[in-house]
JSON list of C-alpha atoms in Angstrom, two decimals:
[
{"chain": "J", "resi": 1, "resn": "MET", "atom": "CA", "xyz": [40.73, 76.28, 100.95]},
{"chain": "J", "resi": 2, "resn": "THR", "atom": "CA", "xyz": [41.31, 77.08, 97.28]},
{"chain": "J", "resi": 3, "resn": "SER", "atom": "CA", "xyz": [39.49, 79.62, 95.16]},
{"chain": "J", "resi": 4, "resn": "PRO", "atom": "CA", "xyz": [37.84, 78.52, 91.93]},
{"chain": "J", "resi": 5, "resn": "LEU", "atom": "CA", "xyz": [39.62, 79.46, 88.71]},
{"chain": "J", "resi": 6, "resn": "VAL", "atom": "CA", "xyz": [36.44, 81.09, 87.38]},
{"chain": "J", "resi": 7, "resn": "PRO", "atom": "CA", "xyz": [33.17, 82.11, 89.07]},
{"chain": "J", "resi": 8, "resn": "GLU", "atom": "CA", "xyz": [30.45, 79.45, 89.36]},
{"chain": "J", "resi": 9, "resn": "ASP", "atom": "CA", "xyz": [28.22, 81.37, 86.94]},
{"chain": "J", "resi": 10, "resn": "PHE", "atom": "CA", "xyz": [30.93, 81.76, 84.27]},
{"chain": "J", "resi": 11, "resn": "ALA", "atom": "CA", "xyz": [29.56, 80.98, 80.80]},
{"chain": "J", "resi": 12, "resn": "VAL", "atom": "CA", "xyz": [32.16, 79.09, 78.77]},
{"chain": "J", "resi": 13, "resn": "PRO", "atom": "CA", "xyz": [32.36, 80.63, 75.29]},
{"chain": "J", "resi": 14, "resn": "ALA", "atom": "CA", "xyz": [31.41, 78.39, 72.39]},
{"chain": "J", "resi": 15, "resn": "GLY", "atom": "CA", "xyz": [34.48, 79.54, 70.50]},
{"chain": "J", "resi": 16, "resn": "LEU", "atom": "CA", "xyz": [36.42, 82.47, 69.13]},
{"chain": "J", "resi": 17, "resn": "ARG", "atom": "CA", "xyz": [36.83, 83.55, 65.53]},
{"chain": "J", "resi": 18, "resn": "SER", "atom": "CA", "xyz": [39.14, 86.19, 64.11]},
{"chain": "J", "resi": 19, "resn": "GLU", "atom": "CA", "xyz": [40.82, 86.89, 60.80]},
{"chain": "J", "resi": 20, "resn": "LEU", "atom": "CA", "xyz": [43.82, 84.86, 61.98]},
{"chain": "J", "resi": 21, "resn": "LEU", "atom": "CA", "xyz": [42.36, 81.88, 63.80]},
{"chain": "J", "resi": 22, "resn": "VAL", "atom": "CA", "xyz": [39.36, 79.86, 64.88]},
{"chain": "J", "resi": 23, "resn": "LEU", "atom": "CA", "xyz": [39.20, 78.39, 68.38]},
{"chain": "J", "resi": 24, "resn": "GLU", "atom": "CA", "xyz": [36.40, 76.00, 69.21]},
{"chain": "J", "resi": 25, "resn": "PRO", "atom": "CA", "xyz": [35.87, 73.16, 71.66]},
{"chain": "J", "resi": 26, "resn": "LEU", "atom": "CA", "xyz": [37.08, 69.81, 70.37]},
{"chain": "J", "resi": 27, "resn": "GLY", "atom": "CA", "xyz": [34.11, 67.75, 69.20]},
{"chain": "J", "resi": 28, "resn": "VAL", "atom": "CA", "xyz": [33.18, 64.73, 67.14]},
{"chain": "J", "resi": 29, "resn": "GLN", "atom": "CA", "xyz": [33.32, 66.89, 63.99]},
{"chain": "J", "resi": 30, "resn": "HIS", "atom": "CA", "xyz": [37.12, 66.93, 64.52]},
{"chain": "J", "resi": 31, "resn": "ASN", "atom": "CA", "xyz": [37.38, 63.14, 64.83]},
{"chain": "J", "resi": 32, "resn": "ALA", "atom": "CA", "xyz": [39.66, 62.41, 61.87]},
{"chain": "J", "resi": 33, "resn": "ALA", "atom": "CA", "xyz": [42.22, 65.09, 62.75]},
{"chain": "J", "resi": 34, "resn": "ASP", "atom": "CA", "xyz": [42.03, 64.35, 66.49]},
{"chain": "J", "resi": 35, "resn": "HIS", "atom": "CA", "xyz": [42.50, 60.62, 65.88]},
{"chain": "J", "resi": 36, "resn": "ALA", "atom": "CA", "xyz": [45.57, 61.27, 63.71]},
{"chain": "J", "resi": 37, "resn": "ALA", "atom": "CA", "xyz": [47.03, 63.58, 66.38]},
{"chain": "J", "resi": 38, "resn": "TRP", "atom": "CA", "xyz": [46.28, 61.05, 69.15]},
{"chain": "J", "resi": 39, "resn": "MET", "atom": "CA", "xyz": [47.83, 58.11, 67.33]},
{"chain": "J", "resi": 40, "resn": "SER", "atom": "CA", "xyz": [50.95, 60.09, 66.40]},
{"chain": "J", "resi": 41, "resn": "SER", "atom": "CA", "xyz": [51.43, 61.28, 70.01]},
{"chain": "J", "resi": 42, "resn": "ILE", "atom": "CA", "xyz": [51.29, 57.97, 71.87]},
{"chain": "J", "resi": 43, "resn": "ASP", "atom": "CA", "xyz": [55.02, 57.19, 71.69]},
{"chain": "J", "resi": 44, "resn": "HIS", "atom": "CA", "xyz": [55.92, 60.73, 72.77]},
{"chain": "J", "resi": 45, "resn": "ILE", "atom": "CA", "xyz": [53.54, 60.61, 75.74]},
{"chain": "J", "resi": 46, "resn": "LYS", "atom": "CA", "xyz": [54.87, 57.22, 76.86]},
{"chain": "J", "resi": 47, "resn": "VAL", "atom": "CA", "xyz": [58.42, 58.58, 77.16]},
{"chain": "J", "resi": 48, "resn": "THR", "atom": "CA", "xyz": [57.30, 61.71, 79.01]},
{"chain": "J", "resi": 49, "resn": "PRO", "atom": "CA", "xyz": [58.47, 61.68, 82.64]},
{"chain": "J", "resi": 50, "resn": "GLY", "atom": "CA", "xyz": [55.74, 60.30, 84.86]},
{"chain": "J", "resi": 51, "resn": "PHE", "atom": "CA", "xyz": [54.11, 58.11, 82.21]},
{"chain": "J", "resi": 52, "resn": "ALA", "atom": "CA", "xyz": [56.61, 55.22, 82.11]},
{"chain": "J", "resi": 53, "resn": "GLY", "atom": "CA", "xyz": [55.00, 51.86, 82.83]},
{"chain": "J", "resi": 54, "resn": "ARG", "atom": "CA", "xyz": [51.42, 53.09, 82.46]},
{"chain": "J", "resi": 55, "resn": "THR", "atom": "CA", "xyz": [48.92, 51.34, 80.22]},
{"chain": "J", "resi": 56, "resn": "TRP", "atom": "CA", "xyz": [47.60, 54.72, 79.05]},
{"chain": "J", "resi": 57, "resn": "PRO", "atom": "CA", "xyz": [47.77, 56.02, 76.41]},
{"chain": "J", "resi": 58, "resn": "GLU", "atom": "CA", "xyz": [46.79, 53.24, 74.09]},
{"chain": "J", "resi": 59, "resn": "PRO", "atom": "CA", "xyz": [45.78, 53.14, 70.43]},
{"chain": "J", "resi": 60, "resn": "MET", "atom": "CA", "xyz": [42.12, 53.68, 69.60]},
{"chain": "J", "resi": 61, "resn": "SER", "atom": "CA", "xyz": [40.14, 52.98, 66.48]},
{"chain": "J", "resi": 62, "resn": "LEU", "atom": "CA", "xyz": [38.50, 55.90, 64.71]},
{"chain": "J", "resi": 63, "resn": "GLU", "atom": "CA", "xyz": [35.18, 54.78, 66.20]},
{"chain": "J", "resi": 64, "resn": "GLN", "atom": "CA", "xyz": [36.61, 54.60, 69.74]},
{"chain": "J", "resi": 65, "resn": "ASN", "atom": "CA", "xyz": [38.08, 58.07, 69.31]},
{"chain": "J", "resi": 66, "resn": "ALA", "atom": "CA", "xyz": [34.69, 59.45, 68.20]},
{"chain": "J", "resi": 67, "resn": "ALA", "atom": "CA", "xyz": [33.02, 57.89, 71.25]},
{"chain": "J", "resi": 68, "resn": "ASP", "atom": "CA", "xyz": [35.71, 59.45, 73.48]},
{"chain": "J", "resi": 69, "resn": "LEU", "atom": "CA", "xyz": [35.05, 62.87, 71.94]},
{"chain": "J", "resi": 70, "resn": "VAL", "atom": "CA", "xyz": [31.31, 62.45, 72.55]},
{"chain": "J", "resi": 71, "resn": "ARG", "atom": "CA", "xyz": [31.95, 61.53, 76.22]},
{"chain": "J", "resi": 72, "resn": "SER", "atom": "CA", "xyz": [34.23, 64.54, 76.63]},
{"chain": "J", "resi": 73, "resn": "GLU", "atom": "CA", "xyz": [31.62, 66.86, 75.16]},
{"chain": "J", "resi": 74, "resn": "GLU", "atom": "CA", "xyz": [28.92, 65.42, 77.42]},
{"chain": "J", "resi": 75, "resn": "ARG", "atom": "CA", "xyz": [31.12, 66.08, 80.48]},
{"chain": "J", "resi": 76, "resn": "ARG", "atom": "CA", "xyz": [31.90, 69.59, 79.26]},
{"chain": "J", "resi": 77, "resn": "VAL", "atom": "CA", "xyz": [28.26, 70.48, 78.53]},
{"chain": "J", "resi": 78, "resn": "GLY", "atom": "CA", "xyz": [26.89, 68.76, 81.58]}
]
């Protein structure tokens, strides 16, 4: 039996801000930058050991990327 990484009642912080950085969950407001990062990473991911021959990752349109971010946020929020 494994122990959970965090307690069941752990409240996930909405983010962290300091003078040096801002950390926040990835959301649809980050779509343009996330899409650019995704598209520029596909070739690198495909040559990563364990990913050869897989159909994922694949290119997405900006709209598909936004929908993916929305789905991820819905899973994260519950």
